[in-house]
Coordinates of C-alpha atoms and ligand atoms in Angstrom, one line a residue:
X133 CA 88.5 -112.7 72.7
X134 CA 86.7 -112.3 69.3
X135 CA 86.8 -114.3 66.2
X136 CA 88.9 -113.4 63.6
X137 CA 86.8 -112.4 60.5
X138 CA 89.8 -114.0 58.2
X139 CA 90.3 -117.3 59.8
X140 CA 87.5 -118.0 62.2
X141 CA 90.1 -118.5 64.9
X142 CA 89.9 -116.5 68.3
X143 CA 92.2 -113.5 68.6
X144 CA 93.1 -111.1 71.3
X145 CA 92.9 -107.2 71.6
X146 CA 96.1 -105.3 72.1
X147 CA 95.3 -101.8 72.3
X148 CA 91.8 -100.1 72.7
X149 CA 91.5 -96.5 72.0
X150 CA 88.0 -95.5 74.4
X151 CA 85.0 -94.9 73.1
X152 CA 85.1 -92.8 69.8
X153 CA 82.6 -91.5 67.5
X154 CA 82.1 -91.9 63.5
X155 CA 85.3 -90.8 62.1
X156 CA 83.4 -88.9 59.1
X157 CA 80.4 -87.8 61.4
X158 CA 81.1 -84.0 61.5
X159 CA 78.0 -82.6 63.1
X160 CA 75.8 -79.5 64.6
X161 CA 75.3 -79.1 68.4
X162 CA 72.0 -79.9 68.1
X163 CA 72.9 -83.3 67.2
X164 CA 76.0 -84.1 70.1
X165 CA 73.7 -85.7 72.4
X166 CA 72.3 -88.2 70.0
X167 CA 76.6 -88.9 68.9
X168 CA 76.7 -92.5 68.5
X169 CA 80.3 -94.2 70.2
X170 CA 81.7 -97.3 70.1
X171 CA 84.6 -98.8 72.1
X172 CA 87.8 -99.4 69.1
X173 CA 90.0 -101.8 70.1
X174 CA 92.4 -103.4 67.6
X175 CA 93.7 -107.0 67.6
X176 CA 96.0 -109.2 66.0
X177 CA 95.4 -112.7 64.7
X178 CA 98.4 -115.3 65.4
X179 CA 96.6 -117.7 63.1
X180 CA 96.6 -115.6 60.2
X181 CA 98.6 -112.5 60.8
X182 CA 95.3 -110.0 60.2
X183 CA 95.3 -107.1 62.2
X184 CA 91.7 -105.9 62.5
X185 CA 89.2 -104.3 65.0
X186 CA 87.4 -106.2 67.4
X187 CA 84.0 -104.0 66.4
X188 CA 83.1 -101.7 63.9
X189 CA 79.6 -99.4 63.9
X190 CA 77.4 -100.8 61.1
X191 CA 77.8 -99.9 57.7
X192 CA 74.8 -97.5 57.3
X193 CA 76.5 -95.3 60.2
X194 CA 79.5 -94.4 58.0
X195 CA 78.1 -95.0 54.5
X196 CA 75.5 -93.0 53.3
X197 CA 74.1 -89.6 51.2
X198 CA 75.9 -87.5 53.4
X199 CA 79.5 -89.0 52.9
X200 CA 82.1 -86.4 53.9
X201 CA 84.7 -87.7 51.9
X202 CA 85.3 -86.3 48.8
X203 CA 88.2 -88.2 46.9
X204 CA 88.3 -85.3 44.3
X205 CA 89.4 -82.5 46.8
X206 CA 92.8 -83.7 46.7
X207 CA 94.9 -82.8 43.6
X208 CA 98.2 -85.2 44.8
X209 CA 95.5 -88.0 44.8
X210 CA 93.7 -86.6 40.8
X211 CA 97.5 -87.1 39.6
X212 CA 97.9 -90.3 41.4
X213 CA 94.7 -92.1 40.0
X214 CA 95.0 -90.4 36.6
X215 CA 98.5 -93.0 36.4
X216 CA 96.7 -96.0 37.8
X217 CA 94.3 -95.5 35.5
X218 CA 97.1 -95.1 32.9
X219 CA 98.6 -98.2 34.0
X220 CA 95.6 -100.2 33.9
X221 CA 94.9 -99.3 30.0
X222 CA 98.7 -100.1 29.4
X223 CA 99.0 -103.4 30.5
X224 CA 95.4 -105.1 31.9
X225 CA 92.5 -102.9 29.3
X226 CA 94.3 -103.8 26.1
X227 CA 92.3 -106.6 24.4
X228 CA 89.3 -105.4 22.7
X229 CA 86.2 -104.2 24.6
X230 CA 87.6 -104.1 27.7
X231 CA 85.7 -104.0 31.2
X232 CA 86.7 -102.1 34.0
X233 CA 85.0 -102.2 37.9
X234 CA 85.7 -100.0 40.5
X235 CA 85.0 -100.7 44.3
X236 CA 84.2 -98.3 46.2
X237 CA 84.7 -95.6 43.4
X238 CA 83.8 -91.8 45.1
X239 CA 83.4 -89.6 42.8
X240 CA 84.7 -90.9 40.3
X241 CA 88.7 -89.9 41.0
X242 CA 89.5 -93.2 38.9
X243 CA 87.2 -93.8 36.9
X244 CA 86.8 -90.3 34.5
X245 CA 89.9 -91.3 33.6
X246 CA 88.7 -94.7 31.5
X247 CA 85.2 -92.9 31.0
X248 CA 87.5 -89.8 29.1
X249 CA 89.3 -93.0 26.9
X250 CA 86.2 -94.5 25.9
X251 CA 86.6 -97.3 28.4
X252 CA 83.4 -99.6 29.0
X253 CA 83.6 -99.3 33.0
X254 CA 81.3 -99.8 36.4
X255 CA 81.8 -97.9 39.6
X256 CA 80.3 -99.4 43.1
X257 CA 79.2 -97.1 45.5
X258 CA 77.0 -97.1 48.1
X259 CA 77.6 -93.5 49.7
X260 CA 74.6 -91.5 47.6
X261 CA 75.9 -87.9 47.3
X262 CA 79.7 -89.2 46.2
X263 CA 78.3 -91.8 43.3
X264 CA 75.7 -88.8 41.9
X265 CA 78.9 -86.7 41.6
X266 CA 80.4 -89.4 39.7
X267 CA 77.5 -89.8 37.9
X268 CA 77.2 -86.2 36.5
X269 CA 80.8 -86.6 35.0
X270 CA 79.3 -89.5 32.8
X271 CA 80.8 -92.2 34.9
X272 CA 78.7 -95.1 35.1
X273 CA 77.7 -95.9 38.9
X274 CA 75.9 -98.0 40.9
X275 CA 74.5 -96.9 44.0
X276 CA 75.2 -99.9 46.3
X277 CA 77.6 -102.3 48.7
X278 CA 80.2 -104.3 46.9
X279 CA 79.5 -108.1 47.6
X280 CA 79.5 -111.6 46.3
X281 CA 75.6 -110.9 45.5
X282 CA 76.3 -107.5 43.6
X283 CA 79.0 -109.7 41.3
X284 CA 75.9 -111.9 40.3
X285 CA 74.0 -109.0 39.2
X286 CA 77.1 -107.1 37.4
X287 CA 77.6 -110.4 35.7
X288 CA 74.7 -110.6 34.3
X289 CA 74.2 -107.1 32.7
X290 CA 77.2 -106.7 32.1
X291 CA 79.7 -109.4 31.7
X292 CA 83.2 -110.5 33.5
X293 CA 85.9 -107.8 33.9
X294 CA 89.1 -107.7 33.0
X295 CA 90.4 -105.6 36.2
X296 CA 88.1 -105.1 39.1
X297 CA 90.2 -102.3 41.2
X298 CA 89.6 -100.7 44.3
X299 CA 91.2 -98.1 46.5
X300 CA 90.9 -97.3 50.2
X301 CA 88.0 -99.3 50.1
X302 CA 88.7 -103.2 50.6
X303 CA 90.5 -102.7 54.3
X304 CA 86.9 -100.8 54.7
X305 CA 85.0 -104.2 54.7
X306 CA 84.0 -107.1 57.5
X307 CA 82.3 -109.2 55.3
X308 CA 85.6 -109.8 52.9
X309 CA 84.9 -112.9 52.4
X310 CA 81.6 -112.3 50.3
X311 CA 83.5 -109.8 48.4
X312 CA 86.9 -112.1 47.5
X313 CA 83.8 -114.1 46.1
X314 CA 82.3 -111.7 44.0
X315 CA 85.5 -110.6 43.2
X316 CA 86.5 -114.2 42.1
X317 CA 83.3 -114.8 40.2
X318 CA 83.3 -111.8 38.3
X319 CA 87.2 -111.6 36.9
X320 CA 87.7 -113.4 33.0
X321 CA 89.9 -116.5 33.4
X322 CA 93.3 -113.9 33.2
X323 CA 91.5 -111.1 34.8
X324 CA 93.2 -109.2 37.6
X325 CA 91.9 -107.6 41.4
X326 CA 93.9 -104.6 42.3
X327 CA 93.4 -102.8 45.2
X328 CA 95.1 -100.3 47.6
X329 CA 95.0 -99.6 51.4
X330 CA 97.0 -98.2 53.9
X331 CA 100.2 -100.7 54.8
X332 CA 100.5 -102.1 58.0
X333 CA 104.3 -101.9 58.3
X334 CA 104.0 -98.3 57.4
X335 CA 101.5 -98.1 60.5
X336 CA 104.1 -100.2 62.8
X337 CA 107.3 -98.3 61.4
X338 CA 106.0 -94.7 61.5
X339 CA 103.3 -95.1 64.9
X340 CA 100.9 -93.4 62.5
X341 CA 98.1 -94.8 64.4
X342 CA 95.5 -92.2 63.3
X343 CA 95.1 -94.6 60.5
X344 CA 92.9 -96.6 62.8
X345 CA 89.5 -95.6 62.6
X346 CA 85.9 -97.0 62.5
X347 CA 85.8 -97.4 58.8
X348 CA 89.3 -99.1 58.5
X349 CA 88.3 -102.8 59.7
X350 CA 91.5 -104.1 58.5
X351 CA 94.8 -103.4 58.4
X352 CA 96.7 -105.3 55.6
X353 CA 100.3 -106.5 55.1
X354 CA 101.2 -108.8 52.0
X355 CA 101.2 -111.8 54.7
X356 CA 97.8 -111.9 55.8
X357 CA 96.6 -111.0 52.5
X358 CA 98.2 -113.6 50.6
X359 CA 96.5 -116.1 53.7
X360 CA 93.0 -114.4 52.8
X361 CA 93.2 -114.6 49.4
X362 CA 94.3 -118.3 49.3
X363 CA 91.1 -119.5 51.0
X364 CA 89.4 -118.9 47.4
X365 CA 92.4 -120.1 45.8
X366 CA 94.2 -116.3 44.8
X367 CA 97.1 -115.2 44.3
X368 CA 99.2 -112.2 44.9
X369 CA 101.4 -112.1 42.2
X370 CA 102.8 -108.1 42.4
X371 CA 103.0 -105.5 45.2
X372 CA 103.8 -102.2 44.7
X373 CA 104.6 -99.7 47.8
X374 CA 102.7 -96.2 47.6
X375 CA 103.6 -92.8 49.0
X376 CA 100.3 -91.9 49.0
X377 CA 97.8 -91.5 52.5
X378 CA 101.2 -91.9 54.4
X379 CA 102.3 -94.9 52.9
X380 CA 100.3 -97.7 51.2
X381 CA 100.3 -101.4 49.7
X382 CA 99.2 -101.6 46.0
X383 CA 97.8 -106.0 46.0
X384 CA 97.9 -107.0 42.4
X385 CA 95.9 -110.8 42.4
X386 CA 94.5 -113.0 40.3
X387 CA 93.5 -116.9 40.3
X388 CA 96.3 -119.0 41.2
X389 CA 98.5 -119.9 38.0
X390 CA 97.4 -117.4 36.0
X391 CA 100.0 -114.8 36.4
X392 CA 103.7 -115.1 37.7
X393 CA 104.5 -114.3 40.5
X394 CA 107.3 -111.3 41.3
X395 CA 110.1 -111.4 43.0
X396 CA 108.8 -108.3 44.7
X397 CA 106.5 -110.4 46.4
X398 CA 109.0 -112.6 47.8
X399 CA 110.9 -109.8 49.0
X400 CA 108.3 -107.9 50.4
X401 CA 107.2 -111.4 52.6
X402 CA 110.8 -111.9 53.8
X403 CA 110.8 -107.9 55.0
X404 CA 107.9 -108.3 56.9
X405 CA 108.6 -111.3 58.7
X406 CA 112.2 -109.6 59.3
X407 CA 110.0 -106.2 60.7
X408 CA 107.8 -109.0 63.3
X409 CA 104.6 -108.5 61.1
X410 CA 103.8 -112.3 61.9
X411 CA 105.0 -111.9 65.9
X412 CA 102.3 -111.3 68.7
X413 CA 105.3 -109.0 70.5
X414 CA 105.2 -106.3 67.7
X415 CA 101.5 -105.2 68.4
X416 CA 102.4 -104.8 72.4
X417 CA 105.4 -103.0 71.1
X418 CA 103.4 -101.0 69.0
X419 CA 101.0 -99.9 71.6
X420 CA 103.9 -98.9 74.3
X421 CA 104.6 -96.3 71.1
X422 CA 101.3 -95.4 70.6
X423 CA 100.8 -94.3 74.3
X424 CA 104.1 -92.5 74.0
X425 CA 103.0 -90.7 70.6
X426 CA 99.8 -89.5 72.9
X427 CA 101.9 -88.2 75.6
X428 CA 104.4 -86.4 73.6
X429 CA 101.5 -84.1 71.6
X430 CA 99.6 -83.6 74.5
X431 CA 102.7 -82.3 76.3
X432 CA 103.1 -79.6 73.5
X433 CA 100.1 -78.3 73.1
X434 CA 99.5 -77.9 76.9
X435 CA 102.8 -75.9 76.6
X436 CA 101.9 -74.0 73.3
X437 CA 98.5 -73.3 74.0
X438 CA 98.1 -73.3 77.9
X439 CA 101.1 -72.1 79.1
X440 CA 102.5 -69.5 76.4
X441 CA 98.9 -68.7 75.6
X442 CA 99.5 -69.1 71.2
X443 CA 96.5 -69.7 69.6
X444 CA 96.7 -73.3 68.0
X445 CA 94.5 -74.0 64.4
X446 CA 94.8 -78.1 63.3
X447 CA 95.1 -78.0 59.1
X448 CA 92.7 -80.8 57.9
X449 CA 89.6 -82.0 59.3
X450 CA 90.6 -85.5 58.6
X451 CA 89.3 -88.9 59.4
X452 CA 92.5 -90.0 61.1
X453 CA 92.1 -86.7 63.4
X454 CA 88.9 -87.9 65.0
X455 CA 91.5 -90.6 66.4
X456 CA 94.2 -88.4 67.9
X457 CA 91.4 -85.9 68.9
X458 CA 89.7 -88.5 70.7
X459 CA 92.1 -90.9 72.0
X460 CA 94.5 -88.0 73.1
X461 CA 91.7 -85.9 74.8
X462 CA 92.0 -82.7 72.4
X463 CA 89.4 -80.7 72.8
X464 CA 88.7 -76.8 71.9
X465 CA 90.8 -75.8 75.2
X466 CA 94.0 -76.7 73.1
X467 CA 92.9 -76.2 69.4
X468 CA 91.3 -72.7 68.1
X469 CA 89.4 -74.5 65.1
X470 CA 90.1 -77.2 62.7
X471 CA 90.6 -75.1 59.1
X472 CA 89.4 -77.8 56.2
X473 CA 88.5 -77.2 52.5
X474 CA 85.4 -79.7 52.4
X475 CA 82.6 -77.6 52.6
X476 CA 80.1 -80.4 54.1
X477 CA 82.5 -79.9 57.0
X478 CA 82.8 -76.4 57.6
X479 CA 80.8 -74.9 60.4
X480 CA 80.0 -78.0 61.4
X481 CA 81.9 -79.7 64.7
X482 CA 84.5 -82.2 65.1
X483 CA 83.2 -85.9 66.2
X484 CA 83.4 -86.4 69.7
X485 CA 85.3 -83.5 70.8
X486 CA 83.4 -80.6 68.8
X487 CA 86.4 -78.5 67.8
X488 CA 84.9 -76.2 65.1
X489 CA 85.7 -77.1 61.7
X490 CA 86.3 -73.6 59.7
X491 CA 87.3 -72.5 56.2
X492 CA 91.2 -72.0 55.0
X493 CA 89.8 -68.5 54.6
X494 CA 89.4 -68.2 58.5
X495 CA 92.8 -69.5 58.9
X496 CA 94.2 -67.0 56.9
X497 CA 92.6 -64.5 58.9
X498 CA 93.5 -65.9 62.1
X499 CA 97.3 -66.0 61.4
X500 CA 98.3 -68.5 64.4
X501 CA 101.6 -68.8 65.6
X502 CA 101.1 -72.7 65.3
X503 CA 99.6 -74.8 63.1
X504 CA 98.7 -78.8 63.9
X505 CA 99.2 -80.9 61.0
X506 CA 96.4 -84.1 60.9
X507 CA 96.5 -83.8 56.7
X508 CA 100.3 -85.1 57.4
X509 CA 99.7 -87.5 53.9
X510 CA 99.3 -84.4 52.0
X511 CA 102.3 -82.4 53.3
X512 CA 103.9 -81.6 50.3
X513 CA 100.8 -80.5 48.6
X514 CA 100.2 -78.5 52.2
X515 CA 104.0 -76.8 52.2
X516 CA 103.4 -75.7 48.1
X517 CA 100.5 -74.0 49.4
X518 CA 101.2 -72.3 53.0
X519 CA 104.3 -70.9 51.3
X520 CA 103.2 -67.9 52.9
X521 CA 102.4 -69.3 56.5
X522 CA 106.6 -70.6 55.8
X523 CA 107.6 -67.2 54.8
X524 CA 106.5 -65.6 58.3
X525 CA 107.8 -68.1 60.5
X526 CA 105.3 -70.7 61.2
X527 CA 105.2 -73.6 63.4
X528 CA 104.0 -76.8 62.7
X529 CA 103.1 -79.3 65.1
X530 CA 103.5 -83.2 63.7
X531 CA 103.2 -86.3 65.3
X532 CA 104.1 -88.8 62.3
X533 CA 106.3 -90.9 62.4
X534 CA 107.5 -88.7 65.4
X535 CA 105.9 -85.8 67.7
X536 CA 107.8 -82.5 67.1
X537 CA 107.2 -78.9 65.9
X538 CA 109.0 -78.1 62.8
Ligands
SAH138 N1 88.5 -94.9 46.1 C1 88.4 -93.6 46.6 C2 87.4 -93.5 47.8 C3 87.9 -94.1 49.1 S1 86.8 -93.8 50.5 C4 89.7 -93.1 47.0 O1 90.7 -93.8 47.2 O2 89.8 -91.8 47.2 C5 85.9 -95.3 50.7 C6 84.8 -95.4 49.7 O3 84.3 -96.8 49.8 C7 83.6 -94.6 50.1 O4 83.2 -93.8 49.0 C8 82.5 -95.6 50.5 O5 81.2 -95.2 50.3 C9 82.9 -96.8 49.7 N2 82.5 -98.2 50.2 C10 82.4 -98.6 51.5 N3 81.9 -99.9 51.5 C11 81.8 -100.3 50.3 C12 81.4 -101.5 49.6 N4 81.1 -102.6 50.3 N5 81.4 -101.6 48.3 C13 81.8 -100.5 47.5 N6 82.2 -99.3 48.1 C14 82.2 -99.2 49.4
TMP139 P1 92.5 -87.5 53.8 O1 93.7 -87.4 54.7 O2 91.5 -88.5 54.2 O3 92.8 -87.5 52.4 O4 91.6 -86.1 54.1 C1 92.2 -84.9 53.9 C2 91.3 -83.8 54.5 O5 92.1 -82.6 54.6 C3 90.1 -83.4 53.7 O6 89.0 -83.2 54.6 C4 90.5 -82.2 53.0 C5 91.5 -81.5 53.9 N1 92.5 -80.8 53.2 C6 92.6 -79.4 53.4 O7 91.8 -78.8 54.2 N2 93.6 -78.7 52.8 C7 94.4 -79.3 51.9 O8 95.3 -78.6 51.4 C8 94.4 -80.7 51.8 C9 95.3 -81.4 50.8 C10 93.4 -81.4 52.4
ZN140 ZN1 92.9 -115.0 61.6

C-alpha cells in the first residue's frame, strides 16, 4: 500500500518488475559493483485512475551532466517537433511578443524551432550536458527542475507565457502537484499547457510494457489527467493521439472556461472507460500479458541463440530495453551486443545486465542472422535505414504489441 501522489488516497501494486537499475545509467565495469537498484512496481489508483510507480530513485540519480538522452539523435522526432512548434506559432504565439516555455526541453529539439522565428522563448532543464547543447544553438536555457518555485522566478524576469509545453517530461515528475502550480501561476489569463507522454491505453492495448521505467513515474490516460488537473481548477480542453515513442497522448489545458472544450475529449473519455482504463481488473489483466510477453522472447532467443547457435545483436540501446533486459533476464549469453548511435553509450555496458553497447559500424561488421528490435518507436526510420540488412534476409526479433520474428 502506498499513497497515491495524485489523490492522497492508498493504492495497491499490481505488478513489480525485480529490482532494476537506472534506465539511462550505461556504465564501465569498474563501476557495476557500486549499480544502484531499486525494486519497480507499478500500481493503479481506484480513486483517481493514475497509474504510477510505487517508488522512483531520486531525481539526481537520473538527471544530471551526464544525461544519455539526446532528443536530437532522432530525425522522425526533429520533424515531429519542427510541426509542434509550427502549430504553436499558428494558433497559441500569434499576439504580439509572444512567450514560449518549454519543460524539460533537451537539447533544444523544440525550441530552435521558435528561437530560428524570432520567438521570445525559455527552456527548463536540469540535465547539464543536454541544456549546454541547447544553449550553443542560441536557445535560451535554464539549467534547473521545473516547479511551482521556478514559475515564481520565470515570472519575475520574464513575464507570463502564452504556451508553456513540455514533452516526455511531465509523466517524468512525483512532485506534479508543485508543477500544475507553477504551471497555473505562470500561464496569461488565455494561456495554454501542452504536454505529451506516452498513453496509457497504448501501454494496455499493445503490452508495450518497456515503457515502464524509473524515470516514467506516471502513466497518463485523459481520465486521470483531467482528475489531476481539476484539483487547481484545469481543464483539458483538446487531445490529440501521437504515433510517436509507440503511441502517445498530446493534453492541451488551460484554466477552466477559458477554452472550449472538444468533442475529442469526450470521445476519447468514453473510449477509455469502454477499454477498462478506470477498472481495477485491467491492470491484473495487463500483468497476466506482461508475464506472457516475457515468456514468449525469452523462448526465442534461447532457441535462436542457444540452440541454433546465431549470433543475436539488439538495435537501440534504449531506455525501455533496460526493462525487458532486466525483467526478462537477458543477459550477454543471448545478446552479442546492443549496436546504438549515441556515442555517450558506446563501449559502455548495459544497466544491470552489462550487454555491451557498440557502434552501428560494429553491427555492420558483425552481420548477424538476427537482429532484436528495443528502438521498436523508430521502426520506420530503422527499416529506411537497414535496407540492406532487408535485402540479405534479415530477421528481426519484436515483442510489441506481440513477440515474433519478422
Ligand atoms: N522533451 C524532449 C526530452 C525528453 S527527455 C523530448 O521529448 O525529446 C526528459 C527530459 O526532462 C530530460 O532532458 C530531463 O533532464 C528533463 N527533466 C526531468 N525532470 C524535469 C523537471 N522537473 N523540469 C524540467 N525538465 C525535467
Ligand atoms: P528512444 O526510444 O528513447 O527514442 O531512444 C532511441 C535509442 O535508439 C537512442 O539511444 C538512439 C538509438 N537509435 C539507434 O541506435 N539507431 C537508430 O536508427 C535510431 C532511430 C535510434
Ligand atoms: Zn489517486
Amino acid at each position: 500500500m502506498a499513497a497515491c501522489r495524485i489523490c492522497n488516497n492508498h493504492y495497491q501494486e499490481f505488478i513489480s518488475f525485480g529490482q532494476m537499475p537506472i534506465a539511462n545509467g550505461f556504465l564501465l565495469p569498474e563501476n557495476f559493483e557500486q549499480e544502484y537498484y531499486f525494486e519497480m512496481k507499478v500500481g493503479f489508483c481506484t480513486h483517481c485512475s493514475m497509474v504510477q510507480l510505487l517508488e522512483q530513485p531520486d531525481r539526481e540519480l537520473m538527471f544530471h551532466e551526464d544525461y544519455a538522452f539526446f532528443s536530437s539523435l532522432s530525425q522522425g522526432q526533429t520533424i515531429h517537433f519542427e510541426k509542434l512548434a509550427n502549430r504553436l506559432i499558428k494558433d497559441y504565439l500569434c499576439e504580439t511578443d509572444p512567450f514560449a516555455v518549454e519543460i524539460g526541453s533537451n537539447d533544444g529539439i523544440m525550441l530552435q524551432n521558435l528561437a530560428a522565428a524570432g520567438i521570445r522563448h525559455l527552456g527548463v532543464e536540469p540535465s547539464e550536458n543536454v541544456a549546454e547543447i541547447a544553449r550553443g544553438k542560441g536557445i535560451n536555457t535554464i539549467c534547473s527542475f521545473f516547479d511551482e518555485e521556478l514559475a515564481t522566478r520565470i515570472i519575475e524576469q520574464h513575464g507570463h507565457a502564452d504556451t508553456i509545453s513540455s514533452a516526455n517530461v511531465i509523466c517524468h515528475i512525483p512532485y506534479i502537484h508543485s508543477v500544475l502550480a507553477g504551471v497555473k501561476k505562470l500561464l496569461k489569463q488565455e494561456g495554454v499547457f501542452i504536454f505529451e507522454d506516452p498513453y496509457l491505453g497504448d501501454i494496455v492495448e499493445k503490452v508495450s510494457y518497456d515503457q515502464i521505467y524509473d524515470e516514467h513515474v506516471f502513466y497518463f490516460s485523459a481520465t486521470s489527467v483531467k482528475n489531476m488537473i481539476a484539483q487547481h481548477d484545469l481543464e483539458l480542453f483538446d487531445v490529440e493521439h501521437l504515433d510517436v515513442h509507440g503511441g502517445s497522448m498530446r493534453y492541451f489545458i488551460a484554466r477552466r472556461g477559458s477554452h472550449q472544450v472538444t468533442e475529442k475529449v469526450r470521445t476519447l473519455l468514453a473510449n477509455e472507460k469502454a477499454l477498462g482504463l478506470e477498472l481495477h481488473e485491467t491492470y491484473q489483466q495487463l500483468r497476466r500479458n506482461i508475464e506472457h510477453s516475457r515468456d514468449q522472447l525469452v523462448e526465442i532467443l534461447e532457441k535462436v541463440k542457444l540452440e541454433q547457435g546465431s549470433p543475436v545483436v539488439a538495435y537501440g540501446a534504449t531506455s525501455k530495453s533496460t526493462t525487458v533486459l532486466n525483467y526478462c533476464g537477458i543477459g550477454p549469453e543471448l545478446i552479442d551486443f546492443i549496436s546504438d548511435t549515441t556515442p555517450i553509450k558506446q563501449n559502455k555496458f548495459s544497466p544491470g545486465m552489462h550487454i555491451p553497447v557498440k557502434s552501428p559500424e560494429d553491427l555492420e561488421k558483425k552481420q548477424p542472422d538476427y537482429i532484436l528490435l528495443f528502438a521498436w518507436n523508430h521502426m520506420q526510420e530503422i527499416m529506411n535505414k537497414e535496407a540492406q540488412y532487408n535485402a540479405r534476409n534479415g530477421k528481426w526479433i519484436v515483442y510489441v504489441p506481440e513477440v515474433k520474428v519478422i
